[in-house]
Coordinates of C-alpha atoms and ligand atoms in Angstrom, one line a residue:
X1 CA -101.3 27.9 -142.1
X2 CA -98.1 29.6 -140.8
X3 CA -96.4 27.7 -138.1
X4 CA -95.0 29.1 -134.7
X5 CA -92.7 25.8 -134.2
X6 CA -89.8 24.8 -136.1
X7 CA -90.3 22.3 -139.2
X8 CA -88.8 19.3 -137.4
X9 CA -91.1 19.9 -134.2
X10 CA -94.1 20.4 -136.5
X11 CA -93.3 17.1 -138.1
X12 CA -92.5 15.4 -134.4
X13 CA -96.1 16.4 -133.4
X14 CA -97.7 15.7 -136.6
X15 CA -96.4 12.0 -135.9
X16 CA -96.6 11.6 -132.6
X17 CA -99.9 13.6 -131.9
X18 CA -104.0 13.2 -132.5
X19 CA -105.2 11.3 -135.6
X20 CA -107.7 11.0 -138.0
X21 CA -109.8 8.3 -138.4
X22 CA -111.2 7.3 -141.3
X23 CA -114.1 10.4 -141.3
X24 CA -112.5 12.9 -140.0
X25 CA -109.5 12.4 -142.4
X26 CA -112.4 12.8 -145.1
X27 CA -113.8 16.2 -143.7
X28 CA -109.8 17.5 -143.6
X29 CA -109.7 16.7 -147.1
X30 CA -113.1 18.7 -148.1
X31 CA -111.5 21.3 -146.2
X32 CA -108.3 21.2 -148.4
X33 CA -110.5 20.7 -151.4
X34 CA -112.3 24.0 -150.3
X35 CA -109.8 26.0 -148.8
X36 CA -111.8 26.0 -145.6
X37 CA -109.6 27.0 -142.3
X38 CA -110.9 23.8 -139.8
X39 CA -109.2 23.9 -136.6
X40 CA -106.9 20.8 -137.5
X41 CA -106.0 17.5 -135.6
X42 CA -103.9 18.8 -133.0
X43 CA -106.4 21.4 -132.0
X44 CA -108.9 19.4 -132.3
X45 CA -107.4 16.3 -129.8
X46 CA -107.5 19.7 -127.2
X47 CA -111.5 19.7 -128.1
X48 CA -111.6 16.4 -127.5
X49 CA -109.8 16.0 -124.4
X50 CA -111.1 18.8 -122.8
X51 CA -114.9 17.4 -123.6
X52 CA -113.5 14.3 -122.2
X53 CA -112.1 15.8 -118.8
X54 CA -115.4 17.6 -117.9
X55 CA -117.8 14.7 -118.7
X56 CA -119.4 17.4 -121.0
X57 CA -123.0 16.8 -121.6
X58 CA -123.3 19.9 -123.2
X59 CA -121.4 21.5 -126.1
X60 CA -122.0 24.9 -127.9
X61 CA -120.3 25.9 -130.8
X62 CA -119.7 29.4 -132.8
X63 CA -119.0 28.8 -136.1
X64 CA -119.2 24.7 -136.6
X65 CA -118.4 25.2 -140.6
X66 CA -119.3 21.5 -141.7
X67 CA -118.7 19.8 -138.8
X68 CA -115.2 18.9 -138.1
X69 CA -114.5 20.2 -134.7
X70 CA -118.0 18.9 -133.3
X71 CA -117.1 16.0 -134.5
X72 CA -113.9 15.6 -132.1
X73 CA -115.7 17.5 -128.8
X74 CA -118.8 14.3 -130.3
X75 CA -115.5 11.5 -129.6
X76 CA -114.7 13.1 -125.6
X77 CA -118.2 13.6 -124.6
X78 CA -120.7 11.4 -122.6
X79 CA -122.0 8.9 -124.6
X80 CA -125.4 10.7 -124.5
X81 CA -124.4 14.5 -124.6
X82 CA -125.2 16.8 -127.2
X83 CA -123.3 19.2 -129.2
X84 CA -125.4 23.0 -130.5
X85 CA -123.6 23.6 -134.1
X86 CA -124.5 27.1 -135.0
X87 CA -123.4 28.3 -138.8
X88 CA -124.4 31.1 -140.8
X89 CA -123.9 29.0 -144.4
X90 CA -126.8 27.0 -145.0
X91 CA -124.3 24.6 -147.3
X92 CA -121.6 24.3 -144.7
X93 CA -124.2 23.2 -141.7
X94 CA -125.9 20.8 -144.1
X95 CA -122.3 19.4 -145.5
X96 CA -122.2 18.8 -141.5
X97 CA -125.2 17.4 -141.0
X98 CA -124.0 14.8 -143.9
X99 CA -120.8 13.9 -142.5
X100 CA -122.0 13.6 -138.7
X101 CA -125.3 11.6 -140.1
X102 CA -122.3 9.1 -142.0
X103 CA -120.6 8.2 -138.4
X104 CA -124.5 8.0 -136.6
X105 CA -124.2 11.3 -134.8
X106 CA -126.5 13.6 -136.2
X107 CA -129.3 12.7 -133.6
X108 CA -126.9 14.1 -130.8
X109 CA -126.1 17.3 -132.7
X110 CA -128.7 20.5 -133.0
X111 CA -127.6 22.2 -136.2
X112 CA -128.7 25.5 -136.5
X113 CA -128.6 27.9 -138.8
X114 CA -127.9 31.4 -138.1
X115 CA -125.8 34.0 -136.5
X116 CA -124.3 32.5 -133.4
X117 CA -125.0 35.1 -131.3
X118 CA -128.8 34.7 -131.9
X119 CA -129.0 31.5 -131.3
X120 CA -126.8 31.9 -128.4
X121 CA -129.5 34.3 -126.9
X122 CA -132.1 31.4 -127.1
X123 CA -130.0 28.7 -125.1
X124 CA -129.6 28.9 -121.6
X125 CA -127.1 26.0 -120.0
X126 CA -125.6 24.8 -117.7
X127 CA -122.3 24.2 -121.3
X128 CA -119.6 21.8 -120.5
X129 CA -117.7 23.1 -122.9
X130 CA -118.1 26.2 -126.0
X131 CA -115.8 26.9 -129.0
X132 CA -115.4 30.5 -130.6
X133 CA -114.5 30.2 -133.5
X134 CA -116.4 32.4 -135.5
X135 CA -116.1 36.2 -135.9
X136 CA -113.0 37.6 -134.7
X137 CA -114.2 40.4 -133.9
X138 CA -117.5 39.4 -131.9
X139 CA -115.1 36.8 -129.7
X140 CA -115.2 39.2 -126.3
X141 CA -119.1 39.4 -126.8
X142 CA -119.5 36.0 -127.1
X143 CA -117.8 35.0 -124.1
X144 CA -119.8 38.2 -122.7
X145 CA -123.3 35.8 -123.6
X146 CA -121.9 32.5 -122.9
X147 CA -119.7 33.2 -119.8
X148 CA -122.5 32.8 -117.3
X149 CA -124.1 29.9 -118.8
X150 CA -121.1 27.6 -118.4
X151 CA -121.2 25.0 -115.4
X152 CA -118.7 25.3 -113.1
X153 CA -115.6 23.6 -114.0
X154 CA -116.4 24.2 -117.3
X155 CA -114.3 25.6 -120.2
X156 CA -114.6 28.0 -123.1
X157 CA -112.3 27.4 -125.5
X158 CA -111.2 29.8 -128.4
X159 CA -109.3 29.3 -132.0
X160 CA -107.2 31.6 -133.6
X161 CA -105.2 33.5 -130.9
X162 CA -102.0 33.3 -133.2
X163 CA -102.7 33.2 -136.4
X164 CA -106.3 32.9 -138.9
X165 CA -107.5 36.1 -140.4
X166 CA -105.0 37.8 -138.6
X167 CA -100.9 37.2 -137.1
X168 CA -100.1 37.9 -133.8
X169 CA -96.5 39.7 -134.9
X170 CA -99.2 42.5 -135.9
X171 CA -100.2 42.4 -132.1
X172 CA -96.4 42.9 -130.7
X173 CA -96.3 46.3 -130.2
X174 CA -99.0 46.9 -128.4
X175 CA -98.8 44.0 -126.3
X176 CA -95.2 44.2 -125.4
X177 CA -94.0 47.1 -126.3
X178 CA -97.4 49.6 -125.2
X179 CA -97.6 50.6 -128.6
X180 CA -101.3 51.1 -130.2
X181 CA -104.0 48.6 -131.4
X182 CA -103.1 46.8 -134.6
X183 CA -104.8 48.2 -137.7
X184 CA -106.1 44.7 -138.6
X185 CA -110.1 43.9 -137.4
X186 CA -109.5 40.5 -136.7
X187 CA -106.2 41.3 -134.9
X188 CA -107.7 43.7 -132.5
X189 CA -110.7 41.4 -131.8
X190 CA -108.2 38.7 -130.7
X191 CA -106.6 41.1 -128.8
X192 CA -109.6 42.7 -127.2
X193 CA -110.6 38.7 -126.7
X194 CA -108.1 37.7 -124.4
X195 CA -107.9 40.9 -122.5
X196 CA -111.4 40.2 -121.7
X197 CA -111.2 36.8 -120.3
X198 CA -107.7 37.8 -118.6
X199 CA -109.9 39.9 -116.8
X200 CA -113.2 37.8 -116.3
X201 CA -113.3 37.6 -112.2
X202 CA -114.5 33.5 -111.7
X203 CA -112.0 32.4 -114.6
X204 CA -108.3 30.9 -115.6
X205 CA -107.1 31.9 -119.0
X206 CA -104.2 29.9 -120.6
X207 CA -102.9 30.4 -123.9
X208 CA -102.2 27.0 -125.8
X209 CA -99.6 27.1 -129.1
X210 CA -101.3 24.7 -130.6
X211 CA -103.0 24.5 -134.2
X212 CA -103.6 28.4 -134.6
X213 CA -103.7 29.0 -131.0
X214 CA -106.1 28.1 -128.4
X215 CA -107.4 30.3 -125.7
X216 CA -108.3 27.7 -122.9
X217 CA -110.6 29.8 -120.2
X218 CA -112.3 27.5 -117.0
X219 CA -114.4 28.1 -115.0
X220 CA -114.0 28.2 -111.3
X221 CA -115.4 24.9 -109.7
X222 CA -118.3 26.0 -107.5
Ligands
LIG301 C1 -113.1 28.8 -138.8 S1 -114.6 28.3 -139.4 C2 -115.2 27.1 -138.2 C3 -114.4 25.9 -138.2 C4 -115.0 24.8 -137.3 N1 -115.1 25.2 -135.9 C5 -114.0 23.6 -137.4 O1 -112.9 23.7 -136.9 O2 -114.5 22.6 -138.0 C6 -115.6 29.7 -139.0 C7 -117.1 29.5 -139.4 O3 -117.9 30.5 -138.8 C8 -118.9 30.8 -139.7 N2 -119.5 32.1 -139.2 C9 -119.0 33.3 -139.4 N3 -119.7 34.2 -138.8 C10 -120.7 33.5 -138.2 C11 -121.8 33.9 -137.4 N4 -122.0 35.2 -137.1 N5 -122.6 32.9 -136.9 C12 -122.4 31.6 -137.3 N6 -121.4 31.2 -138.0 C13 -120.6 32.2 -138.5 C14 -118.3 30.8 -141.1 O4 -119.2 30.6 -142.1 C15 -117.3 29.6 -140.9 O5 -117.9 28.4 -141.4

């Protein structure tokens, strides 16, 4: 993954930041193993942290891949809440199944198989917490179906506003320089993304450098 930080501050937060334990350092290395883009430590101590802040008893997820970001939103949460994993590859959701079953967590976890944004139509809230983190280009129209079924003070978070599929350098000109969309799917989506929840009346939208970028949007206490 390309870095936004120099190699020295990389290295400082590498050290100094979130770790794995034992499971979660095994599901980064089937990820290596597999070239398949998890959201990574740092990120993923966000995920957890935020899941801690809001108590969350409820957890939705687009695009949960085999597991690995649940599995640090399943180390915040209340002891009892549940996590929704939604995943369009039968092998990836039961991979995550395996792992979460391994640390005793699979009976707190829903894991369904799909397209997100199905499933999403068949679950009303209140969420504590949801991650995007699947289609770039379908990120606005999931916060579109999720947006109203978050409890207040509660947060949707979003991966990839840097880099992932896409690199925000191809964003530049039209964001700074009111230039025209970037070419790039993904890039647009991002783009298209955050304008969206810039906008969203009821909402605070920060932009975290962290991981590949997180989009951090919460929801205005009642
Ligand atoms: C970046 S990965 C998710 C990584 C995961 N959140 C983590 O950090 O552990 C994106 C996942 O979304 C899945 N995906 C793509 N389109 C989807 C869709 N429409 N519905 C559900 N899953 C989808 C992909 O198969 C892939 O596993």
């Amino acid at each position: 993954m390309p870095s936004y930080i120099d190699e020295e501050a990389e290295r400082y937060v590498r050290a100094l930041g979130p770790e794995h334990d034992d499971l979660h350092a095994e599901m980064a290395a089937f990820a290596d193993e597999h070239d398949f883009p998890i959201i990574g430590p740092d990120a993923g101590g966000v995920l957890r942290s935020y899941a801690a802040a809001t108590q969350a008893e409820r957890i939705f997820e687009f695009g949960s891949g085999f597991g690995y970001s649940a599995y640090w939103f399943l180390k915040g949460m209340a002891d009892d809440g549940r996590i929704v994993l939604t995943e369009i590859d039968e092998d990836e959701l039961a991979k995550g199944e395996e792992f979460l079953a391994s640390a005793g967590l699979a009976d707190r976890a829903t894991f369904e198989r799909g397209d997100a944004m199905e499933i999403a139509h068949d679950y009303a809230g209140p969420f504590d917490v949801a991650l995007i983190d699947h289609q770039k280009s379908r990120y606005a129209d999931a916060f579109d179906l999720i947006r109203d079924e978050i409890a207040p003070g509660g947060v949707v978070i979003a991966d990839n506003m840097l880099y992932g599929g896409h690199d925000y350098h191809d964003s530049l000109d039209y964001v700074l320089d009111d230039g025209d969309l970037p070419d790039d799917e993904n890039a647009r989506g991002i783009v298209a993304y955050l304008e969206a929840v810039r906008e969203a009346e009821g909402f605070s939208t920060s932009i975290l450098p962290v991981g590949s970028g997180l989009a951090v949007t919460v929801r205005d206490a009642a």
